[in-house]
Coordinates of C-alpha atoms and ligand atoms in Angstrom, one line a residue:
M1 CA 97.6 29.1 6.4
V2 CA 100.4 26.6 5.8
S3 CA 98.1 23.7 4.8
L4 CA 96.2 26.0 2.4
S5 CA 99.3 27.1 0.6
L6 CA 100.4 23.5 0.4
Y7 CA 97.2 22.4 -1.4
H8 CA 97.4 25.3 -3.8
G9 CA 101.0 24.6 -4.6
S10 CA 102.3 22.2 -7.2
K11 CA 102.8 18.5 -6.5
T12 CA 106.6 18.8 -6.3
S13 CA 106.4 21.6 -3.8
L14 CA 104.0 19.6 -1.7
I15 CA 106.5 16.7 -1.6
S16 CA 109.4 19.0 -0.8
H17 CA 107.4 20.6 2.0
L18 CA 106.5 17.1 3.4
L19 CA 110.2 16.1 3.2
I20 CA 111.3 19.2 5.2
L21 CA 108.5 18.4 7.7
L22 CA 109.7 14.8 8.0
I23 CA 113.3 16.0 8.6
I24 CA 112.2 18.4 11.3
V25 CA 110.2 15.7 13.0
T26 CA 113.1 13.3 12.9
I27 CA 115.4 15.8 14.4
V28 CA 112.9 16.6 17.2
I29 CA 112.4 12.9 18.0
E30 CA 116.1 12.3 18.0
M31 CA 116.7 15.2 20.4
C32 CA 113.9 13.9 22.7
L33 CA 115.5 10.4 22.7
Y34 CA 118.8 11.9 23.4
K35 CA 117.5 13.6 26.5
K36 CA 115.7 10.5 27.6
I37 CA 118.9 8.5 27.6
F38 CA 120.2 10.6 30.4
K39 CA 118.7 8.8 33.3
N40 CA 118.3 10.1 36.8
Q41 CA 121.4 11.3 38.4
R42 CA 123.0 9.5 41.3
S43 CA 124.2 10.2 44.7
N44 CA 126.0 13.3 45.7
K45 CA 128.7 14.4 47.9
I46 CA 127.9 15.2 51.5
R47 CA 130.0 15.6 54.5
D48 CA 130.2 14.1 57.9
S49 CA 129.7 16.0 61.1
F50 CA 132.6 17.6 62.8
N51 CA 133.7 17.1 66.4
N52 CA 135.9 19.5 68.1
G53 CA 139.2 18.0 69.1
G54 CA 142.3 20.2 69.5
H55 CA 145.8 18.6 69.5
K56 CA 149.0 20.5 69.0
V57 CA 151.3 19.5 66.2
P58 CA 155.0 20.3 66.3
N59 CA 156.6 22.7 63.8
M60 CA 158.3 21.0 60.9
D61 CA 160.8 22.0 58.4
Q62 CA 159.5 23.6 55.2
T63 CA 159.4 21.1 52.4
Q64 CA 159.3 21.4 48.7
G65 CA 157.3 19.3 46.3
P66 CA 158.5 18.1 43.0
N67 CA 156.4 20.4 40.9
V68 CA 155.4 23.8 42.3
D69 CA 153.9 25.7 39.4
G70 CA 155.4 29.1 39.0
E71 CA 153.6 29.9 35.8
G72 CA 150.5 31.5 37.2
F73 CA 147.8 30.5 39.6
V74 CA 145.6 27.4 39.7
S75 CA 142.0 28.1 38.7
G76 CA 140.6 24.6 38.9
V77 CA 137.2 23.0 38.8
Y78 CA 135.8 19.6 39.6
Y79 CA 133.6 18.0 37.0
S80 CA 131.5 15.1 38.2
N81 CA 130.6 12.2 35.9
W82 CA 126.9 12.3 37.0
S83 CA 126.6 15.8 35.6
P84 CA 125.3 14.7 32.2
Y85 CA 122.1 13.2 33.7
K86 CA 118.8 14.7 34.4
P87 CA 118.1 17.3 35.7
R88 CA 121.7 18.6 35.2
F89 CA 122.4 18.1 31.5
H90 CA 125.8 19.6 32.2
F91 CA 128.7 18.5 29.9
P92 CA 132.4 19.3 29.8
H93 CA 131.8 21.6 26.9
D94 CA 129.5 23.7 29.0
I95 CA 132.4 24.8 31.2
N96 CA 134.2 28.0 30.0
L97 CA 137.5 26.1 29.6
T98 CA 139.4 29.2 28.5
Q99 CA 139.2 30.3 32.1
V100 CA 140.5 27.2 33.9
S101 CA 144.0 25.7 34.5
H102 CA 142.7 22.3 35.8
V103 CA 139.6 20.2 35.4
Y104 CA 139.4 17.5 38.1
Y105 CA 137.4 14.6 36.8
A106 CA 135.4 13.0 39.6
F107 CA 135.4 10.1 40.5
F108 CA 137.1 6.8 39.8
R109 CA 136.6 4.2 42.5
I110 CA 138.7 1.5 44.0
N111 CA 137.7 -2.2 43.6
P112 CA 138.4 -3.6 47.1
R113 CA 138.8 -7.1 45.8
T114 CA 141.5 -6.4 43.2
G115 CA 142.8 -3.1 44.5
G116 CA 142.5 -1.8 41.0
I117 CA 140.6 1.4 40.1
E118 CA 137.6 1.4 37.8
S119 CA 135.1 3.7 36.2
T120 CA 132.0 4.5 38.3
D121 CA 130.0 5.0 35.1
N122 CA 131.4 3.5 31.9
W123 CA 128.8 5.2 29.7
S124 CA 129.3 8.7 31.1
D125 CA 133.1 8.4 31.2
L126 CA 133.9 6.5 28.1
E127 CA 131.0 5.5 25.9
M128 CA 128.4 8.3 25.1
N129 CA 129.0 10.2 22.0
L130 CA 129.0 13.9 22.6
Y131 CA 129.7 14.9 19.0
K132 CA 126.3 16.4 18.4
P133 CA 125.8 18.5 21.5
L134 CA 129.5 19.6 21.2
A135 CA 129.0 20.7 17.6
I136 CA 125.8 22.5 18.5
K137 CA 127.1 24.2 21.6
S138 CA 130.6 25.1 20.6
S139 CA 130.7 25.0 16.8
E140 CA 133.6 27.5 17.0
L141 CA 135.8 24.8 18.5
I142 CA 135.4 22.5 15.5
D143 CA 137.5 23.6 12.5
G144 CA 135.1 24.2 9.7
N145 CA 135.4 21.6 7.0
S146 CA 137.1 18.9 9.1
S147 CA 134.0 18.4 11.3
N148 CA 133.2 15.1 9.7
D149 CA 136.6 13.9 10.5
I150 CA 136.3 15.1 14.1
Q151 CA 133.1 13.1 14.3
K152 CA 135.0 10.0 13.4
I153 CA 137.9 10.4 15.8
L154 CA 136.3 12.3 18.7
P155 CA 137.1 10.1 21.7
L156 CA 133.9 9.0 23.5
G157 CA 132.5 9.9 26.8
C158 CA 133.1 12.9 29.0
I159 CA 136.7 11.8 29.4
G160 CA 137.1 11.7 25.6
E161 CA 135.4 15.0 25.1
L162 CA 137.7 16.7 27.7
F163 CA 140.7 15.2 26.0
Y164 CA 139.5 16.6 22.7
L165 CA 138.7 20.0 24.3
K166 CA 142.0 20.4 26.0
H167 CA 143.9 19.9 22.7
S168 CA 141.6 22.0 20.6
C169 CA 140.5 24.8 22.8
S170 CA 142.0 27.8 21.2
G171 CA 144.1 30.2 23.3
K172 CA 144.0 28.7 26.7
K173 CA 145.8 25.5 27.9
F174 CA 144.6 23.4 30.8
K175 CA 145.2 20.0 32.4
V176 CA 142.7 17.3 33.2
I177 CA 143.3 15.3 36.4
M178 CA 141.8 12.0 37.3
S179 CA 140.2 12.2 40.8
I180 CA 140.0 8.9 42.8
G181 CA 137.7 8.3 45.7
G182 CA 135.2 10.9 46.9
W183 CA 132.8 10.9 49.8
S184 CA 131.3 7.5 49.0
D185 CA 134.5 5.6 48.4
S186 CA 136.4 6.1 51.7
E187 CA 135.9 2.5 52.9
N188 CA 137.9 1.1 50.0
F189 CA 141.0 3.2 50.8
K190 CA 140.9 1.6 54.3
V191 CA 140.9 -1.9 52.7
I192 CA 143.8 -1.5 50.3
I193 CA 146.2 0.2 52.7
K194 CA 146.1 -2.9 54.9
N195 CA 147.3 -5.2 52.1
E196 CA 150.6 -4.9 50.3
N197 CA 149.3 -6.6 47.1
L198 CA 146.1 -4.6 46.9
L199 CA 148.1 -1.4 47.5
Q200 CA 150.5 -2.3 44.7
A201 CA 147.6 -3.2 42.4
F202 CA 146.0 0.1 43.2
V203 CA 149.1 2.1 42.3
D204 CA 149.8 0.2 39.1
S205 CA 146.2 0.4 38.0
S206 CA 145.9 4.1 38.8
V207 CA 148.9 5.1 36.8
E208 CA 147.9 2.8 33.9
T209 CA 144.4 4.1 33.8
M210 CA 145.5 7.7 34.1
F211 CA 147.8 7.4 31.1
K212 CA 145.6 5.2 28.9
L213 CA 142.7 7.7 29.3
G214 CA 144.9 10.8 28.6
F215 CA 144.9 12.4 32.1
D216 CA 147.7 14.7 33.2
G217 CA 147.8 13.4 36.8
I218 CA 146.0 12.0 39.7
D219 CA 144.0 13.6 42.6
L220 CA 143.4 11.5 45.7
D221 CA 140.2 12.2 47.6
W222 CA 140.0 10.0 50.7
E223 CA 137.4 11.5 53.0
F224 CA 139.0 11.0 55.6
P225 CA 141.7 8.8 57.0
E226 CA 140.9 8.0 60.7
N227 CA 143.3 8.8 63.5
N228 CA 144.7 5.4 64.2
K229 CA 147.9 3.4 63.7
S230 CA 147.3 2.3 60.2
E231 CA 145.4 5.0 58.2
P232 CA 147.6 8.1 58.4
Q233 CA 150.8 6.0 57.7
G234 CA 148.9 4.0 55.1
Y235 CA 148.0 7.1 53.2
L236 CA 151.6 8.3 53.3
K237 CA 152.7 5.0 51.9
L238 CA 150.1 5.0 49.2
V239 CA 151.1 8.5 48.1
R240 CA 154.8 7.7 48.1
M241 CA 154.3 4.6 46.0
L242 CA 152.0 6.5 43.6
R243 CA 154.6 9.3 43.1
S244 CA 157.3 6.7 42.5
K245 CA 155.2 4.9 39.9
L246 CA 154.5 8.2 38.2
N247 CA 158.2 9.0 38.2
S248 CA 159.0 5.7 36.6
L249 CA 156.5 6.4 33.8
E250 CA 158.1 9.7 33.3
S251 CA 161.6 8.1 32.9
Q252 CA 160.2 5.6 30.5
I253 CA 158.8 8.3 28.4
F254 CA 161.6 10.9 28.6
G255 CA 164.7 8.8 29.6
E256 CA 167.2 10.8 31.5
G257 CA 166.0 14.3 30.9
V258 CA 162.5 14.3 32.3
E259 CA 160.8 17.2 30.5
D260 CA 157.5 17.3 32.4
H261 CA 155.7 15.8 35.4
F262 CA 152.4 14.1 35.9
Q263 CA 150.6 16.0 38.6
L264 CA 149.7 14.4 42.0
S265 CA 147.4 16.2 44.3
I266 CA 145.3 15.6 47.4
A267 CA 141.8 16.8 48.1
A268 CA 142.4 17.6 51.8
P269 CA 140.1 18.1 54.8
A270 CA 140.2 21.7 55.8
F271 CA 139.6 21.5 59.5
K272 CA 141.8 20.6 62.4
D273 CA 140.0 17.5 63.5
K274 CA 140.8 15.6 60.4
L275 CA 144.2 17.2 59.8
Y276 CA 146.2 17.3 63.0
Y277 CA 147.1 13.6 63.0
L278 CA 148.0 13.2 59.3
P279 CA 151.7 13.1 58.3
I280 CA 151.3 16.3 56.2
P281 CA 155.0 17.3 55.8
E282 CA 155.9 13.7 54.8
I283 CA 153.1 13.4 52.3
D284 CA 153.9 16.9 51.0
Q285 CA 157.3 15.6 49.6
Y286 CA 155.4 13.6 47.0
I287 CA 152.6 15.9 45.9
D288 CA 152.2 19.0 43.9
Y289 CA 149.0 20.6 45.4
W290 CA 146.8 20.4 48.5
N291 CA 143.3 21.1 47.3
M292 CA 142.0 22.4 50.6
M293 CA 138.2 21.7 50.9
T294 CA 137.6 25.0 52.6
Y295 CA 133.8 24.8 52.4
D296 CA 131.0 22.8 54.0
Y297 CA 131.9 24.3 57.4
Y298 CA 128.2 24.4 58.4
G299 CA 125.3 22.2 57.3
S300 CA 122.6 19.9 58.5
W301 CA 125.0 18.3 60.9
S302 CA 125.8 21.5 62.7
E303 CA 124.5 22.7 66.1
T304 CA 123.7 26.2 64.8
T305 CA 123.5 28.0 61.5
G306 CA 126.6 29.4 60.0
Y307 CA 128.3 30.4 56.7
H308 CA 129.5 27.3 54.9
S309 CA 132.4 28.6 52.9
N310 CA 133.5 31.6 54.9
L311 CA 137.1 32.8 54.7
F312 CA 137.3 34.1 58.2
S313 CA 135.7 33.3 61.6
E314 CA 136.2 33.6 65.3
T315 CA 136.2 29.8 65.4
E316 CA 138.4 27.3 63.8
L317 CA 135.9 26.6 61.0
S318 CA 137.2 28.9 58.2
G319 CA 139.4 28.9 55.1
N320 CA 141.9 31.1 56.8
F321 CA 142.3 28.8 59.8
A322 CA 142.9 25.8 57.6
I323 CA 145.4 27.5 55.3
H324 CA 147.4 28.9 58.3
Y325 CA 147.2 25.5 60.0
M326 CA 148.9 24.0 57.0
I327 CA 151.5 26.8 56.8
D328 CA 152.2 27.4 60.5
K329 CA 151.8 24.0 62.0
F330 CA 153.1 21.8 59.2
G331 CA 155.4 24.2 57.4
I332 CA 153.8 23.7 54.0
N333 CA 154.9 25.9 51.2
S334 CA 151.9 28.3 50.6
R335 CA 152.2 27.9 46.8
K336 CA 151.1 24.3 47.2
L337 CA 147.9 25.2 48.9
V338 CA 144.8 25.7 46.8
L339 CA 141.8 27.4 48.3
G340 CA 138.5 25.5 47.8
M341 CA 135.4 27.4 47.0
A342 CA 131.8 26.3 46.6
A343 CA 129.6 26.7 43.5
Y344 CA 126.6 26.0 45.7
G345 CA 124.9 27.3 48.8
R346 CA 123.8 25.6 52.0
S347 CA 120.5 26.5 53.6
F348 CA 119.0 26.5 57.0
H349 CA 115.4 26.8 58.2
I350 CA 115.9 29.2 61.1
K351 CA 113.8 28.7 64.2
G352 CA 111.7 31.4 65.7
S353 CA 111.1 34.9 64.5
G354 CA 112.7 38.3 65.1
F355 CA 114.7 38.3 61.8
Q356 CA 112.5 40.9 60.2
P357 CA 112.9 43.3 58.7
F358 CA 115.9 41.7 57.1
T359 CA 118.7 44.3 56.9
Q360 CA 122.4 44.3 56.6
N361 CA 122.5 44.1 60.4
T362 CA 120.3 41.0 60.8
I363 CA 122.4 38.2 62.4
L364 CA 121.6 34.9 60.8
I365 CA 124.6 32.9 61.9
N366 CA 124.8 31.2 65.3
Q367 CA 121.0 30.6 65.3
S368 CA 119.2 27.4 66.1
F369 CA 117.5 25.8 63.1
K370 CA 114.9 23.2 62.4
G371 CA 116.3 21.4 59.3
V372 CA 117.8 22.8 56.1
G373 CA 114.6 23.6 54.3
K374 CA 112.4 21.6 52.0
L375 CA 113.4 20.7 48.5
T376 CA 111.5 23.0 46.2
K377 CA 110.8 22.4 42.5
E378 CA 113.1 25.3 41.8
V379 CA 116.1 23.7 43.5
N380 CA 115.3 20.3 42.2
K381 CA 115.2 21.5 38.6
A382 CA 118.7 22.9 39.0
D383 CA 119.8 19.7 40.7
G384 CA 120.0 20.8 44.2
K385 CA 119.6 18.5 47.2
E386 CA 117.8 19.3 50.4
G387 CA 119.8 22.1 51.8
I388 CA 122.0 22.5 48.7
W389 CA 121.5 25.2 46.2
P390 CA 123.4 25.5 42.9
Y391 CA 125.0 28.9 42.7
K392 CA 123.4 29.5 39.3
N393 CA 120.0 29.5 41.1
L394 CA 121.0 32.0 43.8
P395 CA 120.0 34.3 45.3
K396 CA 116.7 32.5 45.9
K397 CA 113.8 34.0 44.0
G398 CA 112.3 37.0 45.8
T399 CA 115.3 37.5 48.1
I400 CA 118.1 40.0 48.2
E401 CA 121.7 38.9 48.0
R402 CA 123.9 40.3 50.8
Y403 CA 127.6 40.1 51.6
D404 CA 129.3 39.8 54.9
P405 CA 132.8 41.4 54.6
K406 CA 133.9 40.2 58.1
Y407 CA 133.5 36.5 57.3
V408 CA 133.7 36.9 53.5
S409 CA 130.5 35.2 52.6
A410 CA 127.5 36.0 50.5
Y411 CA 124.0 35.0 51.7
C412 CA 120.3 35.6 51.2
F413 CA 117.3 35.2 53.4
D414 CA 113.8 34.2 52.5
E415 CA 111.9 36.1 55.3
K416 CA 108.6 34.4 54.6
N417 CA 109.9 30.9 55.1
S418 CA 112.9 31.7 57.4
I419 CA 115.4 30.1 54.9
F420 CA 118.9 31.4 55.2
I421 CA 121.4 30.4 52.5
S422 CA 125.1 31.1 52.5
Y423 CA 127.3 30.8 49.5
D424 CA 130.2 32.3 47.5
N425 CA 129.4 35.1 45.1
T426 CA 131.6 37.3 42.8
K427 CA 132.4 39.6 45.8
S428 CA 133.5 36.8 48.1
V429 CA 135.6 35.1 45.4
K430 CA 137.2 38.4 44.5
T431 CA 138.2 38.8 48.1
K432 CA 139.4 35.2 48.1
A433 CA 141.5 35.9 45.1
E434 CA 143.1 38.9 46.9
Y435 CA 143.7 36.5 49.8
V436 CA 145.4 34.0 47.4
L437 CA 147.6 36.8 46.1
H438 CA 148.5 38.2 49.4
N439 CA 149.3 34.9 51.1
K440 CA 151.0 33.6 47.9
L441 CA 148.8 30.5 47.7
G442 CA 148.7 28.2 44.7
G443 CA 145.3 29.3 43.6
G444 CA 141.7 28.2 44.0
F445 CA 139.3 25.5 42.9
W446 CA 135.6 24.9 42.9
W447 CA 133.4 22.0 43.8
E448 CA 131.8 21.7 41.2
S449 CA 131.4 23.0 37.6
C450 CA 127.7 22.3 37.4
G451 CA 126.8 25.0 39.9
E452 CA 128.6 27.8 38.1
T453 CA 126.8 30.5 36.0
Y454 CA 127.9 30.3 32.4
A455 CA 125.2 32.4 30.9
N456 CA 126.1 35.7 32.4
E457 CA 129.8 36.5 32.8
S458 CA 129.2 39.3 35.4
R459 CA 127.8 36.6 37.7
S460 CA 130.5 34.0 36.9
L461 CA 132.5 32.9 39.9
I462 CA 135.5 31.7 37.9
H463 CA 135.6 34.9 35.9
A464 CA 135.5 37.0 39.1
F465 CA 138.2 34.9 40.7
N466 CA 140.5 35.2 37.7
E467 CA 140.0 38.9 37.6
G468 CA 141.0 39.0 41.2
L469 CA 144.1 37.1 40.3
R470 CA 144.9 39.8 37.6
S471 CA 144.2 37.1 35.0
N472 CA 147.5 35.4 36.0
V473 CA 146.1 31.9 35.6
S474 CA 148.4 29.0 34.8
T475 CA 148.6 28.1 31.1
K476 CA 150.6 24.9 31.6
P477 CA 149.6 22.6 28.8
S478 CA 148.5 19.0 29.0
M479 CA 151.3 16.4 29.1
F480 CA 149.9 15.1 25.8
E481 CA 150.9 18.3 24.0
N482 CA 154.4 16.8 24.2
E483 CA 155.3 14.8 21.2
R484 CA 157.3 12.3 23.2
V485 CA 154.3 11.5 25.4
V486 CA 152.2 11.0 22.4
N487 CA 154.7 8.8 20.6
F488 CA 155.1 6.7 23.8
Y489 CA 151.4 6.3 24.0
L490 CA 151.1 5.2 20.3
N491 CA 154.0 2.7 20.7
K492 CA 152.5 1.3 23.9
Y493 CA 148.9 0.9 22.9
G494 CA 149.1 0.8 19.1
N495 CA 145.6 0.8 17.6
N496 CA 144.1 -0.4 20.9
G497 CA 144.6 2.9 22.7
F498 CA 141.4 4.8 23.8
L499 CA 143.0 7.9 22.3
T500 CA 144.9 6.4 19.4
P501 CA 142.6 7.6 16.6
Y502 CA 142.5 11.1 17.9
L503 CA 146.2 11.3 18.6
K504 CA 147.0 10.1 15.1
H505 CA 144.8 12.9 13.9
M506 CA 146.2 15.7 16.0
D507 CA 147.8 17.9 13.4
S508 CA 151.1 18.7 15.1
F509 CA 151.9 15.0 15.4
K510 CA 150.8 13.9 11.9
Q511 CA 153.4 11.7 10.3
Ligands
LIG601 C1 151.9 34.9 38.3 O1 151.8 34.0 39.4 C2 153.0 33.3 39.7 C3 152.7 32.4 40.9 O2 151.9 31.4 40.5 C4 154.1 34.3 40.1 O3 155.3 33.6 40.3 C5 154.3 35.3 38.9 O4 155.2 36.3 39.3 C6 152.9 35.9 38.6 N1 153.1 36.7 37.4 C7 152.7 38.0 37.3 C8 152.9 38.7 36.0 O5 152.1 38.5 38.2
LIG602 C1 134.8 32.5 28.3 O1 135.6 33.4 29.1 C2 136.3 34.4 28.3 C3 137.2 35.1 29.2 O2 136.5 35.7 30.3 C4 135.3 35.3 27.6 O3 136.0 36.2 26.8 C5 134.4 34.4 26.8 O4 133.4 35.2 26.2 C6 133.7 33.3 27.6 N1 133.0 32.4 26.7 C7 131.8 32.1 26.9 C8 131.2 31.1 25.9 O5 131.1 32.5 27.8
LIG603 C1 133.5 -0.8 32.6 O1 134.2 -1.3 31.6 C2 135.3 -2.2 32.0 C3 136.1 -2.6 30.8 O2 135.3 -2.8 29.7 C4 134.7 -3.4 32.7 O3 135.7 -4.2 33.2 C5 133.9 -2.9 33.9 O4 133.2 -4.0 34.5 C6 132.8 -1.9 33.4 N1 132.2 -1.3 34.6 C7 130.9 -1.0 34.7 C8 130.5 -0.4 35.9 O5 130.2 -1.3 33.8
LIG604 C1 139.7 22.6 5.1 O1 140.5 21.6 4.6 C2 141.6 22.0 3.8 C3 142.3 20.7 3.2 O2 142.4 19.7 4.2 C4 142.6 22.7 4.7 O3 143.7 23.2 4.0 C5 141.8 23.9 5.3 O4 142.7 24.6 6.2 C6 140.6 23.5 6.0 N1 139.8 24.6 6.5 C7 139.4 24.7 7.7 C8 138.6 26.0 8.0 O5 139.6 23.9 8.6
LIG605 C1 141.4 2.4 61.9 O1 140.1 3.0 61.9 C2 139.2 2.4 60.9 C3 137.9 3.2 61.0 O2 137.5 3.3 62.3 C4 139.1 0.9 61.1 O3 138.3 0.4 60.1 C5 140.5 0.3 61.1 O4 140.3 -1.1 61.3 C6 141.3 0.9 62.1 N1 142.7 0.3 62.0 C7 143.4 0.1 63.1 C8 144.7 -0.5 62.9 O5 143.0 0.3 64.2
LIG606 C1 129.1 33.4 66.6 O1 129.6 32.5 67.7 C2 131.0 32.6 67.9 C3 131.3 31.6 69.0 O2 130.8 30.4 68.7 C4 131.3 34.0 68.4 O3 132.7 34.1 68.6 C5 130.9 35.0 67.3 O4 131.1 36.3 67.7 C6 129.4 34.8 66.9 N1 129.1 35.7 65.8 C7 128.1 36.4 65.7 C8 127.9 37.3 64.5 O5 127.2 36.4 66.6
LIG607 C1 123.9 39.6 34.6 O1 124.3 39.8 36.0 C2 124.4 41.2 36.3 C3 124.9 41.2 37.7 O2 124.3 40.4 38.6 C4 122.9 41.7 36.3 O3 123.0 43.1 36.7 C5 122.4 41.6 34.9 O4 121.1 42.0 34.8 C6 122.5 40.1 34.4 N1 122.2 40.1 33.0 C7 121.4 39.2 32.5 C8 121.2 39.2 31.0 O5 120.8 38.4 33.2

């Protein structure tokens, strides 16, 4: 039909039809190339096995950190810099940023030779241009006729995009925090704490990089310091030096009357075996938040099946145990404790039979298992690993989602293949929000943004959590909303600053 009408039309209309066709083909090719650039994604976070120890820690005096946020709860999410790659295609602008108080940008790593920190992926962090997908996905964020200007000054990479979004997202303010370390970088922490020069270089480079790239603070993720003479004390020293360096940056910017603080937080182990020997009260003096990693309680390393992000348990492997350990044993101010939640499930291939029919009373925890289940196409497509299921793909196809109110965990069970998957759903996170309110915690956070459902708000974990918090989510703005911070930046870096073109553009600071 199309070609017929083309032949019957005039010559000019043929040319214009061909031109339109050419434009469409160009756009399609460009989109395909764009996808191709996103290579395969890299390694992911896993966890080591737990041994049961059990040492008593004396009660300590309650301590206060420099910056307990009284302006609403933390609703934070980690964003990983391997998210843009296939099969994830998950970008900062995919997060519903109106719902979060903090984005933790994971990860920067330590260079063990110099002590300095560096990008783990320059292209993802600082080089790729996200203008097009940003404009397509969230055109409402780009003010109409200035979109061409935005294209010129949009800072590059995921870090640049997050900076842009936190200063242009209408309505809701949030902070972006640089996270250093992660599961695969624990060895380098061990190296730098042994050497005064490397340690100093680490501290200087961390604060310099944080500021230059427009972050509002630093999050340390050493998984985990060992129980020996040097590591717990080395961690304390590192944190103390880092806070002092941040303080001196603040005085440089503000002079006498420091108006605002760069945040310092720790992603902390949430089980006794890796906690009891750490100088928690001493470290607490220097940090704002403890991001308690209250998930991954059960997995491939475990002896039996179990819920992986349960709030309660008869054993010590639960969120509640970890939170109370911090409060009761170490005297930490509950407002500084942030409850970790998982935007993914962990699965087990349960041994034997006798689990059918699957009802509310079928006990699937404490069972022996033969592996964590094979990687299916379905999981792989949504970027799961063996045994790891992104929440957005749960419950598993053909299964029923259930909720265990005693442990506070959601789960589903594939009867045919004996696959048991435990995870957080909207019910469990609502209960967790009540727990946060009741125990006066700092809030909650998720590992990681990629697993969340953004398409359907009634399935959204972050949305359910915030509802549970009566929408009392912190609206503390970025440090870079402060004119003095921006002016200091522009004076320090001049035209060489990563953010200079954008900062110069930001309306409120136009000269
Ligand atoms: C919001 O939460 C903060 C704690 O982060 C609390 O101090 C404040 O009273 C709460 N506000 C309301 C309106 O509930
Ligand atoms: C983001 O969350 C807000 C608050 O729940 C909601 O009103 C809005 O529709 C969400 N935006 C998107 C794009 O889902
Ligand atoms: C990233 O860029 C910095 C500065 O340009 C460079 O020193 C570093 O080697 C790069 N890292 C990688 C992994 O390419
Ligand atoms: C378009 O640009 C003009 C002139 O710079 C400005 O006054 C107006 O507010 C802009 N409109 C939008 C929707 O951004
Ligand atoms: C502490 O333990 C780590 C890991 O086992 C080891 O690398 C380090 O050398 C130990 N340090 C001391 C002082 O024993
Ligand atoms: C699971 O095992 C623990 C002991 O390890 C026990 O206290 C608990 O009652 C068991 N839970 C169920 C549901 O069987
Ligand atoms: C959104 O989620 C709700 C609750 O799970 C479900 O009932 C509804 O069908 C979903 N809507 C869409 C469009 O998928």
